Each structure stands twice: as structure tokens, then as C-alpha cells.
Amino acid sequence: MWFKNLQIYRITDWKLTPEELEELLARRTLQACLSMEMQSLGWIPPGMEETRLVYARGQQMLIALGSEKKLLPSSVVNQRAKERALEMEAQQGYPVGRRQMKEIKEAALYELLPRAFVVRQKSHAWIDPIDGWIIIDSSNIAKADTFAETLLKTIPTLLLKRIKTTLTPASAMTRWLSGDELPHAFTIDSDSVFRSREDKKVSVSYQRHPLDSDEITKHVRAGKEVTKQAMVWENNLSFVLDENLQIKRLTLLDIEKEPAESAEEQFDSNFFLMTEQLKQLLPDLIDALGGEVVE
């Protein structure tokens, strides 16, 4: 268990015990897609045990949202609709109209849905009620927001929002590369993306390429800002910070791990190590961005 991508949310006044959270999640577990459904969402076991919906270590909790989604490409639907349209044209003796074609496409969709291939996915979230974090392991903002929305439906009293900082990540990263002093816990790594402020389609990417001051100055003077920057924290974690305050490609560096005797022990050890590291990284990162904006 090690998150690769972090979507950062703030919670306040969390009062649920793991047992109480388990009871709430059990009311909205994942069910198989019905024949005419495109997607199904629900809570599933996050850990090695197949029955517990909340994995807890002390006050730190791990949950997982499962999804079933039917794969039905529009090209397949369109092809079936075209076949049905030709059949109808032959029967009625004239081409189908726009309204008729719309109805034919809907009928083709309903015909094909029960036979569509189902893909299952799983997303994890770590809940830290002590420091007020919910961290969703996803590289996709929309998927993370779907996770958050499902959690809010499950716990209607939950106060949950994306975290905001005084400095935007883009402005802070641009300053750091332009010469402003980095907070002591962080160092700049060698992957960067510069993007034009005026034309969002114009960008320059560097991979494993340390930038010199002349290159940075050239991009900044040309009206570009840093939208992604690889960084290292305390020589323990490497990651890429982006303009939306997402952490991606999170990697544990040279920290010794004691070998575990079982898969369950390894899972528990990894979860403990991850949460202990992130409980230190997140406050340092928020401070580096000027502190949290409290609304």
C-alpha cells in the first residue's frame, strides 16, 4: 500500500470512529451494474481482508471506492444504429429523419448495454482525523471529486473541501526556479514544465534536464510559468507538484524497510510508513506555499 498520486482535501470536526465509519460505508457498498446501467459506484474493502470496509491503524483510516463501468464505444453504437436505420429505410421506403435517427441510436444503446464488457476499478483514500486530511490516491481530478462526492453522500454531515494555499503552486514554483530560496526541507529535481500565461497550448517540457539560470530567465521573460516541477522532500520522498496542488509520481527513496513475514504485515507496515511520511510532508508543502487559506 503506497499512494502514487495525491489529491488533497481538508476535513473539519471529524468525529467518527472506524467502527462508525464502517457502518455508514456498509449502507452504500458496490453493487454489480444492472443490465441497463452504464456505471455503478460503491465502497469495497481497502485492505487484505475481504469483509472490513475500513482499514485502521490507530486513528489513521483507509477506505476504498470501487466502480464497475461498461465499455461501449460510440463507434459500436453508431454502427448498430446505422444497420437498424438501413433496415427501417427498407421497410418504410424513405430515409429516416433526424428525430427518428436519435430514437434509433437510443434503441441501439439499450440493445447493446446488457452485452457490454465491464471494467472494475478501485481507488483508495487515507483519512487522518487528527490533522484533518483526506488524501485520495488518483491522478485525475474528476475521479477524485467523484470519490469525494460519494463520500459526502455517504456521510451527509461531513465537511470536506479541496485545500487552497496563499501562493498558487505555479507562482511559487516559478519563483523557486527564478532564484527565490526554497524551504529547507525541499530541493528542486530535474523535471519541469513551463507554459505560456497567454496561450495555454504553448509549453516547454524538460525531463532529467537540470535547468541553468539563463534558460529559466528566457522562459520567464517570454511570459511562461512553471506548471509542473519535480521535487524532493528531506531526501525521503520524490514527487511532481503541479499547478492544481496535485502531487504525482510520489516515490519513497532510500528508507530501510524491515522484511515482513506475511502480505498482511507488509500492507500494514507500508500503510504506517506512508502515513508517517505524509503527515510531515503535507504541512511542509502547505507552509512552502504561504500557508493554508482558511475560508
Short mmCIF file of C-alpha atoms in Angstrom, two decimals:
data_model
loop_
_atom_site.label_atom_id
_atom_site.label_comp_id
_atom_site.label_asym_id
_atom_site.label_seq_id
_atom_site.Cartn_x
_atom_site.Cartn_y
_atom_site.Cartn_z
CA MET A 1 0.00 0.00 0.00
CA TRP A 2 1.69 3.14 -1.24
CA PHE A 3 -0.13 6.07 -2.87
CA LYS A 4 1.35 7.31 -6.16
CA ASN A 5 -0.80 10.41 -6.64
CA LEU A 6 -2.26 12.71 -4.00
CA GLN A 7 -5.44 14.78 -4.24
CA ILE A 8 -5.52 16.85 -1.06
CA TYR A 9 -8.73 17.63 0.83
CA ARG A 10 -9.35 19.27 4.20
CA ILE A 11 -11.86 17.89 6.72
CA THR A 12 -13.01 19.53 9.93
CA ASP A 13 -14.71 18.18 13.05
CA TRP A 14 -14.32 14.51 12.16
CA LYS A 15 -15.93 12.53 14.98
CA LEU A 16 -16.44 9.06 13.51
CA THR A 17 -14.65 6.03 14.89
CA PRO A 18 -13.53 3.33 12.44
CA GLU A 19 -16.49 1.22 13.58
CA GLU A 20 -18.98 4.05 12.97
CA LEU A 21 -17.47 4.76 9.56
CA GLU A 22 -17.68 1.06 8.71
CA GLU A 23 -21.40 1.09 9.49
CA LEU A 24 -22.02 4.07 7.20
CA LEU A 25 -19.99 2.66 4.31
CA ALA A 26 -21.86 -0.64 4.58
CA ARG A 27 -25.03 1.17 3.50
CA ARG A 28 -23.51 2.04 0.12
CA THR A 29 -21.37 -0.91 -0.96
CA LEU A 30 -20.52 -1.63 -4.57
CA GLN A 31 -23.24 -3.50 -6.44
CA ALA A 32 -22.87 -5.09 -9.85
CA CYS A 33 -24.04 -2.95 -12.77
CA LEU A 34 -27.64 -3.69 -13.70
CA SER A 35 -28.24 -4.65 -17.31
CA MET A 36 -29.26 -1.12 -18.32
CA GLU A 37 -26.72 0.78 -16.18
CA MET A 38 -23.51 2.30 -17.54
CA GLN A 39 -21.74 2.56 -14.18
CA SER A 40 -22.00 1.53 -10.55
CA LEU A 41 -20.13 3.01 -7.56
CA GLY A 42 -19.80 1.75 -4.01
CA TRP A 43 -17.47 1.03 -1.11
CA ILE A 44 -15.29 -2.06 -1.10
CA PRO A 45 -12.67 -3.49 1.29
CA PRO A 46 -9.44 -1.45 1.04
CA GLY A 47 -7.04 -3.97 2.52
CA MET A 48 -6.21 -7.64 2.56
CA GLU A 49 -9.37 -8.67 4.42
CA GLU A 50 -12.41 -9.19 2.24
CA THR A 51 -15.04 -8.09 4.77
CA ARG A 52 -13.82 -4.91 6.50
CA LEU A 53 -14.64 -1.68 4.69
CA VAL A 54 -12.33 0.38 6.91
CA TYR A 55 -8.69 -0.47 7.46
CA ALA A 56 -7.50 1.26 10.62
CA ARG A 57 -4.12 1.64 12.26
CA GLY A 58 -4.55 3.69 15.38
CA GLN A 59 -6.62 6.70 14.33
CA GLN A 60 -5.47 6.55 10.71
CA MET A 61 -8.02 5.03 8.34
CA LEU A 62 -8.00 3.70 4.79
CA ILE A 63 -11.10 3.26 2.64
CA ALA A 64 -11.68 2.29 -1.00
CA LEU A 65 -14.29 3.16 -3.60
CA GLY A 66 -14.98 0.54 -6.22
CA SER A 67 -16.54 1.09 -9.61
CA GLU A 68 -17.95 -1.01 -12.40
CA LYS A 69 -18.13 0.69 -15.78
CA LYS A 70 -19.39 -0.73 -19.03
CA LEU A 71 -17.24 -0.20 -22.09
CA LEU A 72 -19.44 0.62 -25.04
CA PRO A 73 -17.60 2.65 -27.70
CA SER A 74 -19.71 5.17 -29.58
CA SER A 75 -18.44 3.64 -32.84
CA VAL A 76 -20.12 0.34 -31.92
CA VAL A 77 -23.40 2.08 -31.06
CA ASN A 78 -23.25 4.12 -34.27
CA GLN A 79 -22.59 1.03 -36.37
CA ARG A 80 -25.57 -0.80 -34.87
CA ALA A 81 -27.74 2.30 -35.30
CA LYS A 82 -26.70 2.56 -38.94
CA GLU A 83 -27.69 -1.07 -39.52
CA ARG A 84 -31.09 -0.51 -37.90
CA ALA A 85 -31.60 2.70 -39.89
CA LEU A 86 -30.98 0.85 -43.16
CA GLU A 87 -33.48 -1.82 -42.13
CA MET A 88 -36.07 0.84 -41.32
CA GLU A 89 -35.45 2.68 -44.60
CA ALA A 90 -36.05 -0.55 -46.49
CA GLN A 91 -39.31 -1.11 -44.60
CA GLN A 92 -40.73 2.41 -44.92
CA GLY A 93 -39.36 3.25 -48.34
CA TYR A 94 -37.71 6.58 -47.48
CA PRO A 95 -34.69 7.78 -45.44
CA VAL A 96 -35.03 8.15 -41.68
CA GLY A 97 -35.22 11.69 -40.33
CA ARG A 98 -33.12 13.33 -37.62
CA ARG A 99 -35.62 12.62 -34.85
CA GLN A 100 -36.02 9.03 -35.99
CA MET A 101 -32.24 8.56 -36.07
CA LYS A 102 -31.97 9.81 -32.50
CA GLU A 103 -34.55 7.24 -31.39
CA ILE A 104 -32.72 4.52 -33.34
CA LYS A 105 -29.42 5.37 -31.57
CA GLU A 106 -31.11 5.21 -28.17
CA ALA A 107 -32.62 1.83 -29.06
CA ALA A 108 -29.20 0.58 -30.22
CA LEU A 109 -27.65 1.70 -26.93
CA TYR A 110 -30.28 -0.14 -24.88
CA GLU A 111 -29.83 -3.23 -27.05
CA LEU A 112 -26.05 -3.33 -26.60
CA LEU A 113 -25.75 -2.31 -22.93
CA PRO A 114 -26.52 -5.73 -21.41
CA ARG A 115 -23.72 -7.27 -23.50
CA ALA A 116 -21.09 -4.60 -22.86
CA PHE A 117 -17.76 -5.55 -21.26
CA VAL A 118 -17.46 -4.45 -17.61
CA VAL A 119 -14.27 -2.87 -16.23
CA ARG A 120 -13.69 -2.79 -12.47
CA GLN A 121 -11.55 -0.16 -10.77
CA LYS A 122 -10.55 0.69 -7.21
CA SER A 123 -9.50 3.99 -5.64
CA HIS A 124 -8.12 4.47 -2.12
CA ALA A 125 -8.32 7.34 0.32
CA TRP A 126 -6.45 7.90 3.55
CA ILE A 127 -8.35 9.66 6.34
CA ASP A 128 -6.33 11.44 9.01
CA PRO A 129 -8.82 12.80 11.57
CA ILE A 130 -6.04 14.15 13.79
CA ASP A 131 -4.55 16.60 11.29
CA GLY A 132 -7.71 16.92 9.20
CA TRP A 133 -6.68 15.36 5.89
CA ILE A 134 -8.44 13.21 3.36
CA ILE A 135 -5.97 12.19 0.67
CA ILE A 136 -7.30 10.43 -2.42
CA ASP A 137 -4.90 8.36 -4.50
CA SER A 138 -5.77 9.49 -8.02
CA SER A 139 -4.06 11.33 -10.85
CA ASN A 140 -7.42 12.51 -12.19
CA ILE A 141 -9.21 15.48 -10.59
CA ALA A 142 -12.64 14.40 -11.86
CA LYS A 143 -12.26 10.88 -10.43
CA ALA A 144 -11.08 12.28 -7.10
CA ASP A 145 -14.07 14.62 -6.98
CA THR A 146 -16.37 11.67 -7.72
CA PHE A 147 -14.79 9.86 -4.76
CA ALA A 148 -15.33 12.94 -2.57
CA GLU A 149 -18.94 13.36 -3.73
CA THR A 150 -19.70 9.71 -2.98
CA LEU A 151 -18.19 10.11 0.49
CA LEU A 152 -20.35 13.20 1.08
CA LYS A 153 -23.45 11.24 0.06
CA THR A 154 -22.42 8.50 2.48
CA ILE A 155 -21.66 10.95 5.33
CA PRO A 156 -24.01 13.94 4.81
CA THR A 157 -22.60 15.78 7.85
CA LEU A 158 -19.03 15.66 6.56
CA LEU A 159 -17.28 19.00 5.98
CA LEU A 160 -14.91 18.41 3.07
CA LYS A 161 -13.17 20.76 0.63
CA ARG A 162 -10.08 20.99 -1.51
CA ILE A 163 -7.22 22.73 0.18
CA LYS A 164 -6.14 26.19 -1.01
CA THR A 165 -2.87 27.99 -0.32
CA THR A 166 -1.85 31.64 -0.19
CA LEU A 167 0.57 31.22 -3.08
CA THR A 168 -0.56 29.30 -6.12
CA PRO A 169 1.75 26.38 -6.89
CA ALA A 170 2.54 27.88 -10.32
CA SER A 171 3.67 31.22 -8.88
CA ALA A 172 5.68 29.56 -6.11
CA MET A 173 7.41 27.09 -8.45
CA THR A 174 8.25 29.89 -10.89
CA ARG A 175 9.78 31.93 -8.06
CA TRP A 176 11.81 28.99 -6.81
CA LEU A 177 13.28 28.33 -10.22
CA SER A 178 13.90 32.05 -10.70
CA GLY A 179 16.12 32.21 -7.63
CA ASP A 180 13.88 32.57 -4.57
CA GLU A 181 15.09 30.48 -1.66
CA LEU A 182 13.41 27.12 -1.25
CA PRO A 183 12.19 25.99 2.18
CA HIS A 184 14.96 23.91 3.74
CA ALA A 185 13.05 20.61 3.50
CA PHE A 186 12.82 20.72 -0.31
CA THR A 187 15.17 20.52 -3.26
CA ILE A 188 14.42 21.01 -6.94
CA ASP A 189 14.71 17.95 -9.18
CA SER A 190 15.32 17.83 -12.92
CA ASP A 191 11.81 17.58 -14.47
CA SER A 192 9.99 20.83 -15.29
CA VAL A 193 7.15 22.11 -17.46
CA PHE A 194 6.86 25.78 -18.46
CA ARG A 195 3.62 27.04 -20.02
CA SER A 196 2.69 30.36 -21.57
CA ARG A 197 0.36 32.53 -19.48
CA GLU A 198 -1.30 33.87 -22.62
CA ASP A 199 -1.56 30.75 -24.78
CA LYS A 200 -2.15 27.62 -22.71
CA LYS A 201 -1.26 25.43 -25.69
CA VAL A 202 2.33 26.70 -25.70
CA SER A 203 4.53 24.76 -23.28
CA VAL A 204 8.09 23.50 -22.90
CA SER A 205 8.93 20.30 -21.04
CA TYR A 206 12.26 19.18 -19.57
CA GLN A 207 12.92 15.65 -18.35
CA ARG A 208 16.05 14.72 -16.42
CA HIS A 209 17.49 18.04 -17.51
CA PRO A 210 18.77 20.43 -14.81
CA LEU A 211 17.98 23.99 -15.90
CA ASP A 212 20.55 26.77 -15.77
CA SER A 213 19.60 30.33 -14.88
CA ASP A 214 19.73 31.56 -18.49
CA GLU A 215 17.15 29.00 -19.65
CA ILE A 216 14.84 29.84 -16.76
CA THR A 217 15.16 33.59 -17.33
CA LYS A 218 14.41 33.12 -21.03
CA HIS A 219 11.16 31.29 -20.32
CA VAL A 220 10.01 33.67 -17.56
CA ARG A 221 10.70 36.74 -19.70
CA ALA A 222 8.76 35.10 -22.53
CA GLY A 223 5.71 35.04 -20.27
CA LYS A 224 5.86 31.42 -19.16
CA GLU A 225 5.28 30.00 -15.70
CA VAL A 226 6.12 26.65 -14.15
CA THR A 227 3.11 24.33 -14.11
CA LYS A 228 4.90 21.10 -13.08
CA GLN A 229 8.07 20.65 -11.10
CA ALA A 230 9.83 17.55 -9.80
CA MET A 231 10.93 17.95 -6.18
CA VAL A 232 12.50 16.01 -3.33
CA TRP A 233 11.48 16.31 0.31
CA GLU A 234 14.00 15.59 3.09
CA ASN A 235 15.78 13.11 0.78
CA ASN A 236 12.93 10.72 1.66
CA LEU A 237 10.25 11.35 -0.96
CA SER A 238 10.36 12.45 -4.58
CA PHE A 239 7.30 13.77 -6.39
CA VAL A 240 6.00 16.12 -9.06
CA LEU A 241 3.99 19.13 -7.91
CA ASP A 242 1.58 20.64 -10.42
CA GLU A 243 -0.34 23.90 -10.74
CA ASN A 244 -3.51 22.39 -9.21
CA LEU A 245 -1.73 21.39 -6.00
CA GLN A 246 -1.71 17.76 -7.05
CA ILE A 247 1.20 15.55 -6.09
CA LYS A 248 2.09 12.96 -8.72
CA ARG A 249 4.69 10.20 -9.11
CA LEU A 250 5.18 10.02 -5.34
CA THR A 251 8.13 7.73 -4.66
CA LEU A 252 9.76 6.58 -1.45
CA LEU A 253 13.52 6.98 -1.62
CA ASP A 254 16.21 5.25 0.41
CA ILE A 255 14.42 4.34 3.61
CA GLU A 256 15.17 0.93 5.06
CA LYS A 257 12.20 -1.39 5.45
CA GLU A 258 12.17 -4.39 7.72
CA PRO A 259 11.06 -7.53 5.88
CA ALA A 260 7.53 -8.65 6.74
CA GLU A 261 6.52 -12.22 7.48
CA SER A 262 3.22 -12.04 5.58
CA ALA A 263 1.37 -9.97 2.99
CA GLU A 264 -0.87 -8.60 5.73
CA GLU A 265 2.13 -7.43 7.77
CA GLN A 266 3.68 -5.86 4.67
CA PHE A 267 0.45 -4.00 3.93
CA ASP A 268 0.28 -2.72 7.49
CA SER A 269 3.94 -1.70 7.50
CA ASN A 270 3.62 0.17 4.20
CA PHE A 271 0.49 1.99 5.35
CA PHE A 272 2.17 3.07 8.58
CA LEU A 273 5.30 4.24 6.78
CA MET A 274 3.31 6.14 4.16
CA THR A 275 1.10 7.94 6.65
CA GLU A 276 4.03 8.88 8.88
CA GLN A 277 5.90 10.38 5.93
CA LEU A 278 2.89 12.23 4.52
CA LYS A 279 1.92 13.64 7.91
CA GLN A 280 5.23 15.53 7.75
CA LEU A 281 5.38 16.28 4.02
CA LEU A 282 1.93 17.88 3.71
CA PRO A 283 2.38 20.60 6.38
CA ASP A 284 5.83 21.42 4.99
CA LEU A 285 4.41 21.77 1.48
CA ILE A 286 1.50 23.94 2.61
CA ASP A 287 3.91 26.18 4.53
CA ALA A 288 6.15 26.43 1.45
CA LEU A 289 3.13 27.73 -0.47
CA GLY A 290 2.48 30.51 2.04
CA GLY A 291 0.13 28.62 4.31
CA GLU A 292 -3.44 27.43 4.01
CA VAL A 293 -6.25 29.80 3.05
CA VAL A 294 -8.97 29.41 5.67
CA GLU A 295 -12.41 30.26 4.33
#
